[in-house]
Amino acid sequence: MNHIVLIAAIGLLSTATVFAQTASAPLIVVEDRGGASALPYYQSLNPQPDQAAPLAPMPAPHAGNAADAEAAMLPVRSTQLSPGEVQRRVIRAPGLTALFLIGDDERSRAWLRQRQTALRELGAVGLVVNVESMAALTALRRLAPGLTLSPVSGDDLAQRLGLRHYPVLITATGVEQ
């Protein structure tokens, strides 16, 4: 048994030696297009710290909470989307997490009230694509507790999926209202 361990150790060391020699081999320049060195520009910056003067402490950046960050994103306006009818159609997007688009309008609120149980069962994530204020976003969240609603512009998604209207549910297999 010790003989096998010794042979394995010698083999491992031999392999490691080969790789170590390969790693220390000089680099080969495949192509050199010439040009001037940027070193003179960096030298003029003189990046060495002045040893005579102590460094001033850097102030820590203000770390706001999630609500502050979310409020800073508002208002959200998606110029390519408006409330309206959406025709059901089949798409092929394997692996796509179910998501839905709504706005701060009566049609979206009614749709959210009606579909909230099904949306929760799907584990769908809500994107609020038109909302003016934090109060309006909070009111939408109160309509469907347990669902994630995030303020996001829906223009890119609308363009990619050929959408013009919301509310809409998008799954890996289809788009429907």
Short mmCIF file of C-alpha atoms in Angstrom, two decimals, residues 24-174:
data_model
loop_
_atom_site.label_atom_id
_atom_site.label_comp_id
_atom_site.label_asym_id
_atom_site.label_seq_id
_atom_site.Cartn_x
_atom_site.Cartn_y
_atom_site.Cartn_z
CA SER A 24 7.64 30.18 -16.04
CA ALA A 25 8.41 30.02 -19.76
CA PRO A 26 8.83 33.45 -21.40
CA LEU A 27 5.83 34.92 -23.15
CA ILE A 28 5.71 34.79 -26.92
CA VAL A 29 4.65 37.98 -28.69
CA VAL A 30 2.23 36.98 -31.41
CA GLU A 31 1.82 40.45 -32.89
CA ASP A 32 3.30 43.84 -32.07
CA ARG A 33 1.70 46.76 -33.85
CA GLY A 34 4.20 49.21 -32.46
CA GLY A 35 3.06 52.52 -31.08
CA ALA A 36 4.33 54.73 -28.32
CA SER A 37 4.54 53.65 -24.71
CA ALA A 38 2.05 55.25 -22.31
CA LEU A 39 4.61 55.20 -19.49
CA PRO A 40 5.53 58.93 -19.77
CA TYR A 41 1.91 59.86 -19.14
CA TYR A 42 1.78 57.76 -15.99
CA GLN A 43 5.10 59.08 -14.69
CA SER A 44 3.81 62.64 -14.79
CA LEU A 45 1.08 61.61 -12.36
CA ASN A 46 3.74 60.74 -9.77
CA PRO A 47 1.58 58.18 -7.94
CA GLN A 48 3.86 57.75 -4.87
CA PRO A 49 2.21 59.03 -1.68
CA ASP A 50 3.87 61.94 0.12
CA GLN A 51 5.45 60.44 3.24
CA ALA A 52 5.63 63.81 5.05
CA ALA A 53 1.89 64.47 5.13
CA PRO A 54 -0.50 61.88 6.57
CA LEU A 55 -3.26 60.78 4.26
CA ALA A 56 -6.61 62.40 4.93
CA PRO A 57 -9.27 59.85 5.83
CA MET A 58 -11.70 59.17 3.03
CA PRO A 59 -15.32 59.68 3.99
CA ALA A 60 -17.46 56.56 3.72
CA PRO A 61 -20.09 56.79 1.00
CA HIS A 62 -23.63 57.23 2.20
CA ALA A 63 -25.28 53.82 2.19
CA GLY A 64 -29.00 54.43 1.94
CA ASN A 65 -31.59 51.78 2.49
CA ALA A 66 -33.48 49.90 -0.22
CA ALA A 67 -36.52 52.19 0.05
CA ASP A 68 -34.36 55.26 -0.63
CA ALA A 69 -32.79 53.59 -3.66
CA GLU A 70 -36.19 52.57 -4.98
CA ALA A 71 -37.64 56.04 -4.45
CA ALA A 72 -34.72 57.48 -6.41
CA MET A 73 -35.80 55.41 -9.44
CA LEU A 74 -39.21 57.06 -9.56
CA PRO A 75 -41.04 58.18 -11.57
CA VAL A 76 -40.92 55.31 -14.07
CA ARG A 77 -42.40 55.97 -17.49
CA SER A 78 -42.35 53.40 -20.28
CA THR A 79 -43.01 55.33 -23.47
CA GLN A 80 -43.63 52.22 -25.59
CA LEU A 81 -46.26 50.72 -23.28
CA SER A 82 -49.76 51.79 -22.33
CA PRO A 83 -52.79 50.11 -20.72
CA GLY A 84 -54.74 48.06 -23.25
CA GLU A 85 -55.70 44.69 -24.70
CA VAL A 86 -53.01 42.05 -25.21
CA GLN A 87 -53.58 39.11 -27.55
CA ARG A 88 -52.52 35.74 -26.18
CA ARG A 89 -49.63 34.19 -28.09
CA VAL A 90 -47.08 31.44 -27.76
CA ILE A 91 -43.40 32.15 -27.21
CA ARG A 92 -40.45 29.86 -26.62
CA ALA A 93 -38.28 31.15 -23.79
CA PRO A 94 -37.11 28.11 -21.83
CA GLY A 95 -35.91 28.96 -18.36
CA LEU A 96 -37.69 32.33 -18.23
CA THR A 97 -39.07 33.12 -14.80
CA ALA A 98 -42.72 34.14 -14.96
CA LEU A 99 -43.12 37.90 -14.84
CA PHE A 100 -45.87 40.40 -15.31
CA LEU A 101 -46.05 44.03 -16.33
CA ILE A 102 -48.48 46.46 -14.76
CA GLY A 103 -48.85 50.19 -14.34
CA ASP A 104 -50.49 52.55 -11.89
CA ASP A 105 -53.87 52.61 -13.63
CA GLU A 106 -57.32 51.18 -12.98
CA ARG A 107 -57.02 48.41 -15.59
CA SER A 108 -53.76 47.15 -14.01
CA ARG A 109 -55.17 47.35 -10.48
CA ALA A 110 -58.25 45.30 -11.45
CA TRP A 111 -56.07 42.75 -13.31
CA LEU A 112 -53.72 42.46 -10.31
CA ARG A 113 -56.62 41.91 -7.88
CA GLN A 114 -58.13 39.25 -10.16
CA ARG A 115 -54.88 37.36 -10.96
CA GLN A 116 -52.87 37.71 -7.73
CA THR A 117 -53.44 34.11 -6.56
CA ALA A 118 -52.36 32.64 -9.90
CA LEU A 119 -49.37 35.00 -10.02
CA ARG A 120 -48.28 33.88 -6.54
CA GLU A 121 -48.61 30.21 -7.54
CA LEU A 122 -46.41 30.83 -10.59
CA GLY A 123 -43.84 32.67 -8.48
CA ALA A 124 -44.18 35.56 -10.93
CA VAL A 125 -42.24 38.77 -10.44
CA GLY A 126 -44.02 42.05 -11.14
CA LEU A 127 -42.52 44.94 -13.06
CA VAL A 128 -44.34 48.23 -12.56
CA VAL A 129 -43.63 49.94 -15.87
CA ASN A 130 -45.54 53.19 -15.30
CA VAL A 131 -45.68 54.68 -11.81
CA GLU A 132 -45.18 58.25 -10.61
CA SER A 133 -44.52 58.05 -6.88
CA MET A 134 -43.56 55.87 -3.95
CA ALA A 135 -47.09 56.25 -2.58
CA ALA A 136 -48.56 54.85 -5.81
CA LEU A 137 -46.10 51.94 -5.79
CA THR A 138 -46.93 51.19 -2.15
CA ALA A 139 -50.66 51.21 -2.96
CA LEU A 140 -50.08 48.65 -5.74
CA ARG A 141 -48.10 46.46 -3.33
CA ARG A 142 -50.96 46.58 -0.82
CA LEU A 143 -53.30 45.17 -3.48
CA ALA A 144 -51.21 41.99 -3.82
CA PRO A 145 -49.29 41.15 -0.66
CA GLY A 146 -46.67 38.47 -1.17
CA LEU A 147 -45.90 39.47 -4.75
CA THR A 148 -42.69 41.25 -5.67
CA LEU A 149 -43.37 44.53 -7.49
CA SER A 150 -40.38 46.50 -8.77
CA PRO A 151 -40.40 49.82 -10.62
CA VAL A 152 -38.68 49.26 -13.97
CA SER A 153 -38.93 50.77 -17.43
CA GLY A 154 -40.51 48.20 -19.72
CA ASP A 155 -39.43 49.72 -23.04
CA ASP A 156 -36.62 47.26 -23.74
CA LEU A 157 -38.77 44.26 -22.87
CA ALA A 158 -41.64 45.67 -24.93
CA GLN A 159 -39.38 46.04 -27.93
CA ARG A 160 -37.92 42.54 -27.58
CA LEU A 161 -41.31 40.86 -27.16
CA GLY A 162 -43.30 43.11 -29.47
CA LEU A 163 -45.54 44.36 -26.68
CA ARG A 164 -47.55 47.57 -26.83
CA HIS A 165 -49.87 47.18 -23.85
CA TYR A 166 -50.13 45.97 -20.27
CA PRO A 167 -51.16 44.39 -17.91
CA VAL A 168 -49.58 41.23 -19.25
CA LEU A 169 -48.22 37.94 -17.94
CA ILE A 170 -45.08 36.60 -19.63
CA THR A 171 -44.05 32.98 -19.05
CA ALA A 172 -41.57 30.64 -20.71
CA THR A 173 -44.32 29.47 -23.04
CA GLY A 174 -46.54 32.45 -23.68
#
